[in-house]
Structures are given as structure tokens and as C-alpha cells.
Short mmCIF file of C-alpha atoms (C1' of nucleotides) in Angstrom, two decimals:
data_model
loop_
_atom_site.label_atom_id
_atom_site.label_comp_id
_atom_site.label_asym_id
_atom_site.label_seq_id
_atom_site.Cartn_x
_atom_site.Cartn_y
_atom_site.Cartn_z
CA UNK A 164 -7.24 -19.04 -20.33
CA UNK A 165 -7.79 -15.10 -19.89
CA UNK A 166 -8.84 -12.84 -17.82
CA UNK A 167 -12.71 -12.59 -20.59
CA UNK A 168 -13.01 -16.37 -19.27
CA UNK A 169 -16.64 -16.03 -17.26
CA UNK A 170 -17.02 -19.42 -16.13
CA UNK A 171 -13.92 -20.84 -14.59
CA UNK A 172 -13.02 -20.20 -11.17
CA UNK A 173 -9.88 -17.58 -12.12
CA UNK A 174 -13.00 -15.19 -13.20
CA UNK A 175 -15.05 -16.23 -10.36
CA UNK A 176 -12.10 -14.62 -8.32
CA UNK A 177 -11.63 -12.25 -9.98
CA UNK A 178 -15.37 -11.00 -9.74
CA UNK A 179 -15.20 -11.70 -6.05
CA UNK A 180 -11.81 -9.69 -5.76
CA UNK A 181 -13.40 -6.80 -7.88
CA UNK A 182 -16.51 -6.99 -5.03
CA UNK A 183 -14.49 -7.45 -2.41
CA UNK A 184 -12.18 -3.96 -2.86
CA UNK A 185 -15.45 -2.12 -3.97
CA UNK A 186 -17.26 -2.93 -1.03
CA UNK A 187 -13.91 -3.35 1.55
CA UNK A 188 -11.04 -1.92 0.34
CA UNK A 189 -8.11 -2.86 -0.90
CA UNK A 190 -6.57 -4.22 2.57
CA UNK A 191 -9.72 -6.56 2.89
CA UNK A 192 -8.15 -8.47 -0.02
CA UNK A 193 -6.82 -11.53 1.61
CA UNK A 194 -5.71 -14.37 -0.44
CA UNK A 195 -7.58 -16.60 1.83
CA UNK A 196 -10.77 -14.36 1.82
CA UNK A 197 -11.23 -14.16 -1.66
CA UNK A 198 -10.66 -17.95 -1.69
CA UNK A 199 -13.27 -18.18 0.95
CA UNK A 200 -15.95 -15.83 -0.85
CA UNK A 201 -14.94 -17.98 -3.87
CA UNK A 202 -16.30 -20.76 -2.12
CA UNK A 203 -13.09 -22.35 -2.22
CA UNK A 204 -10.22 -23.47 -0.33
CA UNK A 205 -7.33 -21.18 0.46
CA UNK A 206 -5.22 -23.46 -1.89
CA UNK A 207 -7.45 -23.60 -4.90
CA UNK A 208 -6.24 -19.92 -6.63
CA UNK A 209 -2.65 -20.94 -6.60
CA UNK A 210 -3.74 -22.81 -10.00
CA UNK A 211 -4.22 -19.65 -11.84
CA UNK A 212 -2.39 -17.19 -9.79
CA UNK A 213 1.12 -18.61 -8.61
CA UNK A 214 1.03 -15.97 -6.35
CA UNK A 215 -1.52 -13.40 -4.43
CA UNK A 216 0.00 -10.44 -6.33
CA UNK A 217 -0.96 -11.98 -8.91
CA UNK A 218 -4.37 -11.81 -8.57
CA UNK A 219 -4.42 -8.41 -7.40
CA UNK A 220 -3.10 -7.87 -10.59
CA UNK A 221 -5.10 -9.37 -12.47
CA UNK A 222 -8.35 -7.81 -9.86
CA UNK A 223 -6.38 -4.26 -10.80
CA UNK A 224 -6.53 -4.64 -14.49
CA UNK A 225 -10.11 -5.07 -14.04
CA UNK A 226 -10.11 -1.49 -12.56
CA UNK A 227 -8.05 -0.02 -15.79
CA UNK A 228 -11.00 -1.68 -17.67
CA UNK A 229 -13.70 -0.29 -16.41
CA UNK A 230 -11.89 3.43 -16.30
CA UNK A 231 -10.49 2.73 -19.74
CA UNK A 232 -14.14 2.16 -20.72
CA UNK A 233 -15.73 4.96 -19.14
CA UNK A 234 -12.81 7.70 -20.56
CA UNK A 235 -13.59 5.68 -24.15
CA UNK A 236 -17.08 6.22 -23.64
CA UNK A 237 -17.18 9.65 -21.88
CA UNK A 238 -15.03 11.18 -24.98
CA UNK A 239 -17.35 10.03 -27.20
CA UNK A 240 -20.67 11.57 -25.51
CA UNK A 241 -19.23 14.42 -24.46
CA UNK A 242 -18.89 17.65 -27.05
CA UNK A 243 -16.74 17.75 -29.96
CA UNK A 244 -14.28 20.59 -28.88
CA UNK A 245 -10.93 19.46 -27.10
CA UNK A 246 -11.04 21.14 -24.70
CA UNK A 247 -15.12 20.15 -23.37
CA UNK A 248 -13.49 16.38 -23.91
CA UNK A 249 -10.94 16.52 -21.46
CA UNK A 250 -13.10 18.54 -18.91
CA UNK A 251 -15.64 15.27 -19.22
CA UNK A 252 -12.50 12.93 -19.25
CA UNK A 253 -10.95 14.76 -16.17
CA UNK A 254 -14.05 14.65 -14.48
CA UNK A 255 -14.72 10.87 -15.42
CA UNK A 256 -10.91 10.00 -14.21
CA UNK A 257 -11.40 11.76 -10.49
CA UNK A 258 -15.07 10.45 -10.49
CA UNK A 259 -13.69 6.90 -10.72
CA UNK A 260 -10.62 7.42 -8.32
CA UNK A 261 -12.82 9.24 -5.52
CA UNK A 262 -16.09 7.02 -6.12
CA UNK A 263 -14.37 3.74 -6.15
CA UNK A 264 -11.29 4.61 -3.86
CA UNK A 265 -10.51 0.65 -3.02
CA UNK A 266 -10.24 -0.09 -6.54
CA UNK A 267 -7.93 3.18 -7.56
CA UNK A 268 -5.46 2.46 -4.30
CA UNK A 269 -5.18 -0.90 -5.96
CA UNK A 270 -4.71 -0.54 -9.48
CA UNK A 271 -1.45 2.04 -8.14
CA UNK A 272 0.29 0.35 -5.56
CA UNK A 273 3.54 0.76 -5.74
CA UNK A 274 4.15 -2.94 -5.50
CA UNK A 275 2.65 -4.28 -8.23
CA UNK A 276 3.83 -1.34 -10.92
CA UNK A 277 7.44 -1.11 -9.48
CA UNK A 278 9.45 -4.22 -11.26
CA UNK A 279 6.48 -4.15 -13.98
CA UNK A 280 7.24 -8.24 -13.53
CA UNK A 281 3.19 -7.80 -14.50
CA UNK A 282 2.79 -5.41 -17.04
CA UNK A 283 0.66 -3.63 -15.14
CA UNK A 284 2.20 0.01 -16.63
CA UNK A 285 1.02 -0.67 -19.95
CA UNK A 286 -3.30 -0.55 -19.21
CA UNK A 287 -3.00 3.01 -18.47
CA UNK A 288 -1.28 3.54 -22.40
CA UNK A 289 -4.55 3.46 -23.70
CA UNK A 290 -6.08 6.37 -22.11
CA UNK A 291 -2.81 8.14 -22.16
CA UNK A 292 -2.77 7.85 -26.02
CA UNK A 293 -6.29 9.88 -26.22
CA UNK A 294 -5.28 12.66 -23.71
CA UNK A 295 -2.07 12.99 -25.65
CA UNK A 296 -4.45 13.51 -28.64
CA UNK A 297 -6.44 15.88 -27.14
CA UNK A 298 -4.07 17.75 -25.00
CA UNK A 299 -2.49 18.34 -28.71
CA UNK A 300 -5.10 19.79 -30.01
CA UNK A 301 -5.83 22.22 -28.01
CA UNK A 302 -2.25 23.63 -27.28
CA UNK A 303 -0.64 22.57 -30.73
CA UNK A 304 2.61 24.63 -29.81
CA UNK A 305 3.22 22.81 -26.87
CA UNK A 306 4.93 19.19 -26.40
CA UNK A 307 1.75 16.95 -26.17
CA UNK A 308 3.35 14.06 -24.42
CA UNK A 309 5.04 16.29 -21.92
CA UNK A 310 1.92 18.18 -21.61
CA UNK A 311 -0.71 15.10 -21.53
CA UNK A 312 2.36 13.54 -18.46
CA UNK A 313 1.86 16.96 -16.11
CA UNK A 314 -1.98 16.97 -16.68
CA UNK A 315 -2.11 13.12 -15.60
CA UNK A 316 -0.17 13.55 -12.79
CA UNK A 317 -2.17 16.47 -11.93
CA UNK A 318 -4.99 14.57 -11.95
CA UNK A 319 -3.59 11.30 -9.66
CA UNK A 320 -2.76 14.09 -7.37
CA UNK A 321 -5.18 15.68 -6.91
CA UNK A 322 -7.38 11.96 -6.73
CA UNK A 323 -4.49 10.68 -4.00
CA UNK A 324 -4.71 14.38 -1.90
CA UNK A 325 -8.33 14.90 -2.14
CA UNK A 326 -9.23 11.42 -1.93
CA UNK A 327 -7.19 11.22 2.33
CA UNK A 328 -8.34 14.82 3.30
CA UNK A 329 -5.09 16.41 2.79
CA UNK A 330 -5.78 19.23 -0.02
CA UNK A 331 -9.73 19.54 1.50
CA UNK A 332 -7.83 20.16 4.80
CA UNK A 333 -5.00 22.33 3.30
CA UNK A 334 -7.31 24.70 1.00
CA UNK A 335 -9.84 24.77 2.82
CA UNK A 336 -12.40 23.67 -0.04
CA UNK A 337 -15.41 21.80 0.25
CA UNK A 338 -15.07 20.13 -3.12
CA UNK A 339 -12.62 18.91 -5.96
CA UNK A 340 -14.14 20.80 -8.51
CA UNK A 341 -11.95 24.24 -8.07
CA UNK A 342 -9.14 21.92 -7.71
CA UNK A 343 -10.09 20.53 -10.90
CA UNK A 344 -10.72 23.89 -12.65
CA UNK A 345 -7.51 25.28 -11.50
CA UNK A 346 -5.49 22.28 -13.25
CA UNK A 347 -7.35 22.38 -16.10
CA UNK A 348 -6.89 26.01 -16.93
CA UNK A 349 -3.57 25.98 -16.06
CA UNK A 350 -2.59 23.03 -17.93
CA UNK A 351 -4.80 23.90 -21.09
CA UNK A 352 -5.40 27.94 -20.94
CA UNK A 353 -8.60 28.89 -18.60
CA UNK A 354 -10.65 30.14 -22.84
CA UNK A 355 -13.77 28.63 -23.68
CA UNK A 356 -15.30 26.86 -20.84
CA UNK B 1465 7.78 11.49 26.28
CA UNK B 1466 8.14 12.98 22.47
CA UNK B 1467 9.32 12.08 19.06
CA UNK B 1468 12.59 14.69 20.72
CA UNK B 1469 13.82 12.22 23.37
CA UNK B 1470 16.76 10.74 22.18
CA UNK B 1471 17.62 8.24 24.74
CA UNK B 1472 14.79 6.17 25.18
CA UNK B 1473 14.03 2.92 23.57
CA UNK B 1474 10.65 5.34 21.99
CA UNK B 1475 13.48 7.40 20.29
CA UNK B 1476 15.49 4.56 19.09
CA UNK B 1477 12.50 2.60 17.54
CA UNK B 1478 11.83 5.04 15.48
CA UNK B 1479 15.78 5.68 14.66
CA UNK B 1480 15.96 2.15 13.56
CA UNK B 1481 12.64 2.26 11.83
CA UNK B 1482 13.81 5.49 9.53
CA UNK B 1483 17.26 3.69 8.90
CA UNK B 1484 15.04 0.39 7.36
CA UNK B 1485 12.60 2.24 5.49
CA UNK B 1486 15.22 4.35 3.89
CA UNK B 1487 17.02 0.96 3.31
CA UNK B 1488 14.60 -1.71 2.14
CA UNK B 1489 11.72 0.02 1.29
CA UNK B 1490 7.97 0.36 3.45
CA UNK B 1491 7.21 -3.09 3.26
CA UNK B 1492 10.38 -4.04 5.51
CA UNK B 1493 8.68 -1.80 8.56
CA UNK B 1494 7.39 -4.94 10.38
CA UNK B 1495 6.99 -4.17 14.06
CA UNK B 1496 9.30 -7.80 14.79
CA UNK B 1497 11.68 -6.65 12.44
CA UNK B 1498 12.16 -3.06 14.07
CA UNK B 1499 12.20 -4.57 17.26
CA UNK B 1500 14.63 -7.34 16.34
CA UNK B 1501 17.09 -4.27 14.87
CA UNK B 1502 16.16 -2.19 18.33
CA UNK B 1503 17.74 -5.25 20.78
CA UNK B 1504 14.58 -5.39 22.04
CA UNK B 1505 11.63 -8.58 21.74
CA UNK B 1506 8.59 -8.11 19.57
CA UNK B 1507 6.32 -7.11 22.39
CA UNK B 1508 8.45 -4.05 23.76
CA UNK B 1509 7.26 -1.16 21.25
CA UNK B 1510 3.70 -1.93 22.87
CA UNK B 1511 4.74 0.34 25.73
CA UNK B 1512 5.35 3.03 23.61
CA UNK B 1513 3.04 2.57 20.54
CA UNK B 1514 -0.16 0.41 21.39
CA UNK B 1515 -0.18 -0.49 17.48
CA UNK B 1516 1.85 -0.85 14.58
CA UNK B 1517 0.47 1.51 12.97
CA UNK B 1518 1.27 4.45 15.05
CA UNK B 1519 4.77 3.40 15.19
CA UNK B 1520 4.94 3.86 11.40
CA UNK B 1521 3.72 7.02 11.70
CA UNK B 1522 5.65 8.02 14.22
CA UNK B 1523 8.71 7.45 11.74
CA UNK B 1524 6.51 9.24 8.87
CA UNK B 1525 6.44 11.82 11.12
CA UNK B 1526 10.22 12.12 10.94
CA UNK B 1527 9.93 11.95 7.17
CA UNK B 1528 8.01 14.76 7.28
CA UNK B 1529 10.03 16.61 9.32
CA UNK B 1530 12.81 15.78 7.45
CA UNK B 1531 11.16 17.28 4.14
CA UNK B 1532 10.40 20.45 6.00
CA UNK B 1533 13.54 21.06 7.05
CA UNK B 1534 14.96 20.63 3.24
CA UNK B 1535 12.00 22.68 1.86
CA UNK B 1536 12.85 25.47 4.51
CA UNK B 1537 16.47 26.00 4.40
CA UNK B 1538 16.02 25.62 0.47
CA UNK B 1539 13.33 28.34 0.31
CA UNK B 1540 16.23 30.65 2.46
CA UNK B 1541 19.31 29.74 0.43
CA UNK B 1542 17.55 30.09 -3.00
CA UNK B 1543 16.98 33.61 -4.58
CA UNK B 1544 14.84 36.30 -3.85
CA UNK B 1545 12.41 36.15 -6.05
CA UNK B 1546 9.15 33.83 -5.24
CA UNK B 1547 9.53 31.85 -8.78
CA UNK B 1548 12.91 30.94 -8.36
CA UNK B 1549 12.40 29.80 -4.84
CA UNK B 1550 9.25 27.87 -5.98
CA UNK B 1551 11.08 26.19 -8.61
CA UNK B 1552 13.85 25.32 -5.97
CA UNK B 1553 10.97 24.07 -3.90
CA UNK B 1554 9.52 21.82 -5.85
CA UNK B 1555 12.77 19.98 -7.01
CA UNK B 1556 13.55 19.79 -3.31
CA UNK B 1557 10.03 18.38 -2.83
CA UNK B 1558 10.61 15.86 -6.13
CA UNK B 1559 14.00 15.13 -5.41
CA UNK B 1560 13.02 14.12 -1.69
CA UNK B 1561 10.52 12.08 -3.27
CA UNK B 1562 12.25 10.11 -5.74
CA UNK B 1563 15.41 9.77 -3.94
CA UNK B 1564 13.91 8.39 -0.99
CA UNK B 1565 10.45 6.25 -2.54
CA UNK B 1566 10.21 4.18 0.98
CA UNK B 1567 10.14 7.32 3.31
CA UNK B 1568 7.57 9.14 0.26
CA UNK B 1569 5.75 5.77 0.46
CA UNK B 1570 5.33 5.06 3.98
CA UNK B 1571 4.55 9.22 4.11
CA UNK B 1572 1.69 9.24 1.68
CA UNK B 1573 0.21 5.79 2.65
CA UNK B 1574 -3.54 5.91 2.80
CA UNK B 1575 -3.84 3.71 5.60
CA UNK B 1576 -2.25 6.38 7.46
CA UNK B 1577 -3.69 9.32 6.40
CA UNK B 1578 -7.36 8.53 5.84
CA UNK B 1579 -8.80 7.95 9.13
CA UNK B 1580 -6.26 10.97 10.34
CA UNK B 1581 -7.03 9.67 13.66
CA UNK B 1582 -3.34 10.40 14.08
CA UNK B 1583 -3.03 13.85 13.11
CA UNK B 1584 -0.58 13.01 10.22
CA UNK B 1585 -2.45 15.70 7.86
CA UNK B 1586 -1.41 18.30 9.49
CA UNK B 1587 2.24 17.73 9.19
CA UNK B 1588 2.09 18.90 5.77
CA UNK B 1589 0.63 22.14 6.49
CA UNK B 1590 3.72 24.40 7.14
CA UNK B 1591 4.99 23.71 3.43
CA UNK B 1592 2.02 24.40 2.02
CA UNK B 1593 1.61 27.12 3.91
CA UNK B 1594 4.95 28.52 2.76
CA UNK B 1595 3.69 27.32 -0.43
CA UNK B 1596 0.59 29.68 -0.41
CA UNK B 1597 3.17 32.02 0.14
CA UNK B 1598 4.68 31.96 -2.89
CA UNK B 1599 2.00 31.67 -5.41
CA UNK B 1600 0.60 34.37 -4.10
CA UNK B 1601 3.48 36.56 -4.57
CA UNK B 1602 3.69 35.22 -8.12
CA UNK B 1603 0.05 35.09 -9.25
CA UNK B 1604 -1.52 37.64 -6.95
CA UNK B 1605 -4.74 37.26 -9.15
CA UNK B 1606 -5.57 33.73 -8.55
CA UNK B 1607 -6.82 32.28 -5.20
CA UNK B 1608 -3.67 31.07 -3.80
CA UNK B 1609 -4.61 28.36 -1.54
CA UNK B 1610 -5.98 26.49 -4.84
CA UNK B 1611 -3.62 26.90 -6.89
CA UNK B 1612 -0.96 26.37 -4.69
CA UNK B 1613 -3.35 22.64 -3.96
CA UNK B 1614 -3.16 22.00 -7.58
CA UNK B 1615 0.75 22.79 -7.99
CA UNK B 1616 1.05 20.36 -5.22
CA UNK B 1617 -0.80 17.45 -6.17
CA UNK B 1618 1.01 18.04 -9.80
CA UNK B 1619 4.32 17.69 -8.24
CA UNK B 1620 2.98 14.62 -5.59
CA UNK B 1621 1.24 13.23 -8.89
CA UNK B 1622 4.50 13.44 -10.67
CA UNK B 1623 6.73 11.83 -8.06
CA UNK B 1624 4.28 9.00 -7.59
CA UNK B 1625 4.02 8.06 -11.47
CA UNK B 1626 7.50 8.75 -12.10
CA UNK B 1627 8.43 7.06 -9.04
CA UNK B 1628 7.22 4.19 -10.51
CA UNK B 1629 7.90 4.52 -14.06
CA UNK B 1630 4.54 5.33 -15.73
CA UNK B 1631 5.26 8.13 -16.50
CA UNK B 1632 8.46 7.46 -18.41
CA UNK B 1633 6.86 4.81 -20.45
CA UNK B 1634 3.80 7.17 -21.37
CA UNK B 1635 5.83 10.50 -21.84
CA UNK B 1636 9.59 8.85 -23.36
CA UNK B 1637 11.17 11.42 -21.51
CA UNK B 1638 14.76 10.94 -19.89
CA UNK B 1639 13.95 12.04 -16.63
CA UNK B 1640 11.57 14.14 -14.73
CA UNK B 1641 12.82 18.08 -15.23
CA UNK B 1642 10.46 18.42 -18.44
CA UNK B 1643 7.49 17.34 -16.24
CA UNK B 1644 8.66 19.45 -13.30
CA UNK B 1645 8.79 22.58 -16.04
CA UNK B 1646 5.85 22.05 -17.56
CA UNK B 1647 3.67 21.70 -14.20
CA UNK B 1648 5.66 25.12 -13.19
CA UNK B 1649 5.04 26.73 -16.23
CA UNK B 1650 1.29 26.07 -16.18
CA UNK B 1651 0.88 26.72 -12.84
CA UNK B 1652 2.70 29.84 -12.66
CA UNK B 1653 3.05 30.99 -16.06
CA UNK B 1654 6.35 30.75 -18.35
CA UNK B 1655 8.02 33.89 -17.77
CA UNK B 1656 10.87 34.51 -16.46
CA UNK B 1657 12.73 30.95 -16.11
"C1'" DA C 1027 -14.96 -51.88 -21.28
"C1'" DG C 1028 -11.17 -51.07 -18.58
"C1'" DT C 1029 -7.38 -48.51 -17.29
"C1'" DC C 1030 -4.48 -44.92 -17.05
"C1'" DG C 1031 -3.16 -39.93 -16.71
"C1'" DG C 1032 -3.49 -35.56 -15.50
"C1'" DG C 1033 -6.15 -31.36 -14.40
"C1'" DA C 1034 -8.56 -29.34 -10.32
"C1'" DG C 1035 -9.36 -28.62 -5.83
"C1'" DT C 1036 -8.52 -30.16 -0.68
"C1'" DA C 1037 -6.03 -30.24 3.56
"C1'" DG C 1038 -2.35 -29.72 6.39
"C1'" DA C 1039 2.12 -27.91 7.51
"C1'" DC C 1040 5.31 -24.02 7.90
"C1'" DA C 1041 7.29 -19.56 8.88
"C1'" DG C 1042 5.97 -15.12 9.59
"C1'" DT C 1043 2.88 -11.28 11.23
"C1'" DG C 1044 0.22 -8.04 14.87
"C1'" DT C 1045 -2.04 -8.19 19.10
"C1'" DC C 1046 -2.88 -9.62 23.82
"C1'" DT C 1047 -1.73 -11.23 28.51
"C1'" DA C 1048 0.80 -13.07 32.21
"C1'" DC C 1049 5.06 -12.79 34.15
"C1'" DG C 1050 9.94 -11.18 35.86
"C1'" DG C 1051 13.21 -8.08 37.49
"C1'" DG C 1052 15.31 -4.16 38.92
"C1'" DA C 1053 15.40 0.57 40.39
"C1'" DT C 1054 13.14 3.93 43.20
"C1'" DG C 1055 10.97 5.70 47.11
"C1'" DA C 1056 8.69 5.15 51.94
"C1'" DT D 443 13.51 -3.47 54.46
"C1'" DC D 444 9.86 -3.70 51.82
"C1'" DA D 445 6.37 -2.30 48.50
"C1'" DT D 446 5.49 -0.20 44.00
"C1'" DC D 447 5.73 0.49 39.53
"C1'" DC D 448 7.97 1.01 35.14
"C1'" DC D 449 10.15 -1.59 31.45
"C1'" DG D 450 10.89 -5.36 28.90
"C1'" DT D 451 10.32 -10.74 28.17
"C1'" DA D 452 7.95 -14.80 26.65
"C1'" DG D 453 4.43 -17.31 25.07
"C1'" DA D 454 -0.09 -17.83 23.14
"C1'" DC D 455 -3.57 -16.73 19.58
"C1'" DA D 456 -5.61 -15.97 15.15
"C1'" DC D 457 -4.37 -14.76 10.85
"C1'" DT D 458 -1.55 -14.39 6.55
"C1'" DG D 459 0.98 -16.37 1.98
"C1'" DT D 460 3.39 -20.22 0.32
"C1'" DC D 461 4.47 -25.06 -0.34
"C1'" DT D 462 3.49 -30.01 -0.77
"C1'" DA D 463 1.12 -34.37 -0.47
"C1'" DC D 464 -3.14 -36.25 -1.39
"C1'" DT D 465 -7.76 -37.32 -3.50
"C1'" DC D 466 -11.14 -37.30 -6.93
"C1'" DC D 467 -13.02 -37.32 -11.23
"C1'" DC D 468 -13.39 -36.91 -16.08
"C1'" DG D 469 -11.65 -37.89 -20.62
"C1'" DA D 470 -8.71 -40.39 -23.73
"C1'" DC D 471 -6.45 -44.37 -25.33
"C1'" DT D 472 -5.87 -49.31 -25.86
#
DNA sequence: AGTCGGGAGTAGACAGTGTCTACGGGATGA
DNA sequence: TCATCCCGTAGACACTGTCTACTCCCGACT
């Protein structure tokens, strides 16, 4: 049984668990609680999930999901130039982690990626894989993966910073979006916008 | 009585809780655990820290402090010029980072920082204010404060996913200097190295 | 048709956690 | 000498994640 199951109770908790962070945050998501919500006794997940990291795990891959589907989907929508792409992708990839903040502190806690006992590294390939494509595109000279890493970390940065107050409080702006601009152009050139 | 006092059981909490963190990681700061490695019984750091979580930030204050002092006497001892000491400033700042992941952890932990009701935020301000400093010097054109935000949520965003390894399954790199260049050299521009 | 087996969920125990409160004890000052 | 107050103790409480024994029920096999 997988995770596209939609009757069982492993997707019921799952569901609830995706709910749950949205609406809560990522501390509100007790074992127990999710159990309860599940209408369900606090023993019952231990059939699908030997243990609660587990099924944050499994809860967090829902998250890469739903951002791998909305880069897929924004990249096809948006422009054909490279470099309009990644703008929308960018924008799509802080939109998620600063809209849905529960779900992005999950899906990168350090304990669940750290021994990788999960897998969890790998959902984030996907997206990787097109911003490596695009990033080489528009600076063809350049090392792509290299390139694609500093422009993804740029981005989870500036997510994690803005997201607490930290670079708001620090530069002084009242939005992401010059944050956003400033990585952009500095990672890909500041032509053609 | 301060974070200075180096007598009191106040002081020696949070010498006992810097010693664990840098040992076994932020998920070992339990307050019955630091209070069990302090001599003391669990309900003794009340007196100084009404909650748990102001004891941990008490010791991320330290870590903090800690990173300051590195990032100051590096910007001193390093050359004259604002790239070089930039560049020696951000593989202090990585090198903190990735040598020490519980202390970066426990430092950056939303749970911390979000609410601020603690005044952690500000902590980071003298570095990036020394920060500001230097881009400026280097890219007098730009609006410093920004891009000095962006150049440090790249090199936050890189310690976190390399931390982690992400970013060494996604790029194949070795280590992290290629990242650390690249975010540099987009940041700042290439010349000069 | 009857019985057996095993999947699925329940319920309770256990050690551990953070918080709260009542209590001691010892030094200090009147 | 005696009162006060600071500092730390000890136990209770609700909660957590994990483990284990138990029940129930459905489906398969004889």
C-alpha cells in the first residue's frame, strides 16, 4: 500500500496530518492528535507508520508534491524564455514556503533529511532537475548544477529569513520581492526582465 | 543577573547546555537533561528561566555570540580589501555552520525566532551590519542592505542544505567551496578572486 | 457449514517530557 | 534570637512516543 491509497486509514492520516500542519503548524503534529483527528486510537498508526517520523515523512512528501506540482505546472504557463520561467518558478517556490510555512518547516527538518533512513532528499530531485535545465540555458558558460545549487539555496534562504522576520528586520524591507529580484539578477544577470 | 555572571547556577545552565548541544545535537537540550548535567533537580532552572524555551535561547544567545566574535576578529585579521574580507566572512559564517549543525540548529530554530518575543532577531544584526559594510564598499551601486540580505540567506541557504546533504546529492559536488564561490561571485561579481 | 488464522484497531502500561505548586533549609539582616 | 527571603527539592499533573497484550471480525480452507 502507498502513499496514492485514498481509502485506507494510512491516507486518512495522512490527509489529517497535511490539515493539521496547514492549519497548526508543524509542532501541532502529535502522534496522538493526528490519531485522534483520525478518529482513531493513539495505537492504530503504528500499523502503517512503525514510527511518528514516519508519518511526518510520509505528511512531508505530501508537501514536495504539491510544490513539485505547482513548479511543473507554473513552468509550463509561464513564458517561454528561461529566464521569465525561473522568475515564475522562484516566485511559485517562496509563494509555497511563506504561504504554507507549517508545511515548508516540515518537509526540511533537519531530522527527517539528516540519516536520509527515509529518502526524503530525493523529492526535491525533481524540481532540481528543471532549474538545472533552465539555469543552463540562460548562463550556458556557467556550471549549471553549481549554479542551479547557489540559486536554490538562495531561495530556502531567503524563505527560512523572510519567513521568522530576520531579513524584513535586517533590511528594512516591507516585502520579499527585492529580495527576490536581487538573487535573481545576481544569480542569472539582472537583462531582460 | 546576565548571560556575563559566571558563578551562578544561571551561568552554568547555560555552560552545560552549550557543551550538550555542541555534543549531541538540539534535540538533546531537554530542560531534565541540562539540569541533571548542572547537579541540580529538574525544577531549579525555573528560577532563572520560567520556560524551556528561554533557556534554549539563552544558550543560542551564546551561539550567537560566539559567531560574532569569529566573524569579527576574522573581518580584522583578513586583508584589506572588502572582497577578500567578505569571502573570509562567509567561510567563517559556513564553516561555523557546518562544523557546529546543533549550535546552527538550535540558532536558526523557528520556534525561537518567530514570535521574537525574546529578542533573538536582533542578535544577528551586528554581522549584518558589518555585512552592509562590505557590499557596499564592493558594489557601491546596488542598495546594500538587500544585497547584503540576499548574500546572506545564500550562504544560510547553503549551510542548511548542505548541512544536510541535499545539496550534495543535487549538485555532485565534493564539498561546499564551489557553492560558496558561486554565491560570491554572483553576488559580488567575479573579479578579482 | 464450521473453524481457523491473521489483519486491524483498542487499551493499558511505561518511561520520559515541561510546567506548576508546596515545601525545606540555610544565610542574611533586624 | 528571630523573621525573611532567596534558592533549590520533590512530587504531582497532563502530555508525549513506544511497546505489548487483547479483541473482533472477515475471509479462506476443509
Amino acid at each position: 500500500m502507498s502513499d496514492t491509497d485514498t481509502t485506507g486509514l494510512r491516507a486518512r492520516l495522512i490527509d489529517v496530518g497535511v490539515e493539521l500542519v496547514t492549519a497548526e503548524g508543524a509542532q501541532a503534529l502529535t502522534l496522538r492528535e493526528i490519531a485522534r483527528r483520525a478518529g482513531v486510537s493513539h495505537g492504530a498508526p503504528r500499523r502503517y507508520f512503525p514510527t511518528h517520523v514516519e508519518l511526518l515523512s510520509a505528511i512531508a512528501r505530501r508537501g514536495f508534491a504539491d510544490l513539485q506540482d505547482r513548479a511543473a505546472k507554473t513552468v509550463a504557463d509561464a513564458g517561454t524564455g528561461p529566464r521569465v520561467r525561473l522568475t515564475a518558478l522562484a516566485e511559485v517556490y517562496l509563494g509555497f514556503a511563506l504561504s504554507q510555512p507549517g508545511m515548508y518547516e516540515l518537509m526540511f527538518r533537519h531530522d527527517l533529511l539528516e540519516s536520509n533512513r527515509l529518502g526524503l532528499r530525493e523529492t526535491s530531485l525533481p524540481m532540481f532537475a528543471t532549474l538545472v535545465d533552465l539555469v543552463g540555458r540562460v548562463r550556458p558558460e556557467a556550471d549549471a548544477r553549481i549554479l542551479a545549487g547557489a540559486l536554490w539555496a538562495n531561495l530556502h534562504g531567503i524563505a527560512q529569513l523572510w519567513g521568522w522576520g530576520s531579513l524584513k528586520l535586517a533590511t528594512g524591507a516591507d516585502d520579499h520581492t527585492p529580495l527576490l529580484i536581487a538573487a535573481l539578477d545576481a544569480h542569472l544577470g539582472p537583462e531582460e526582465r
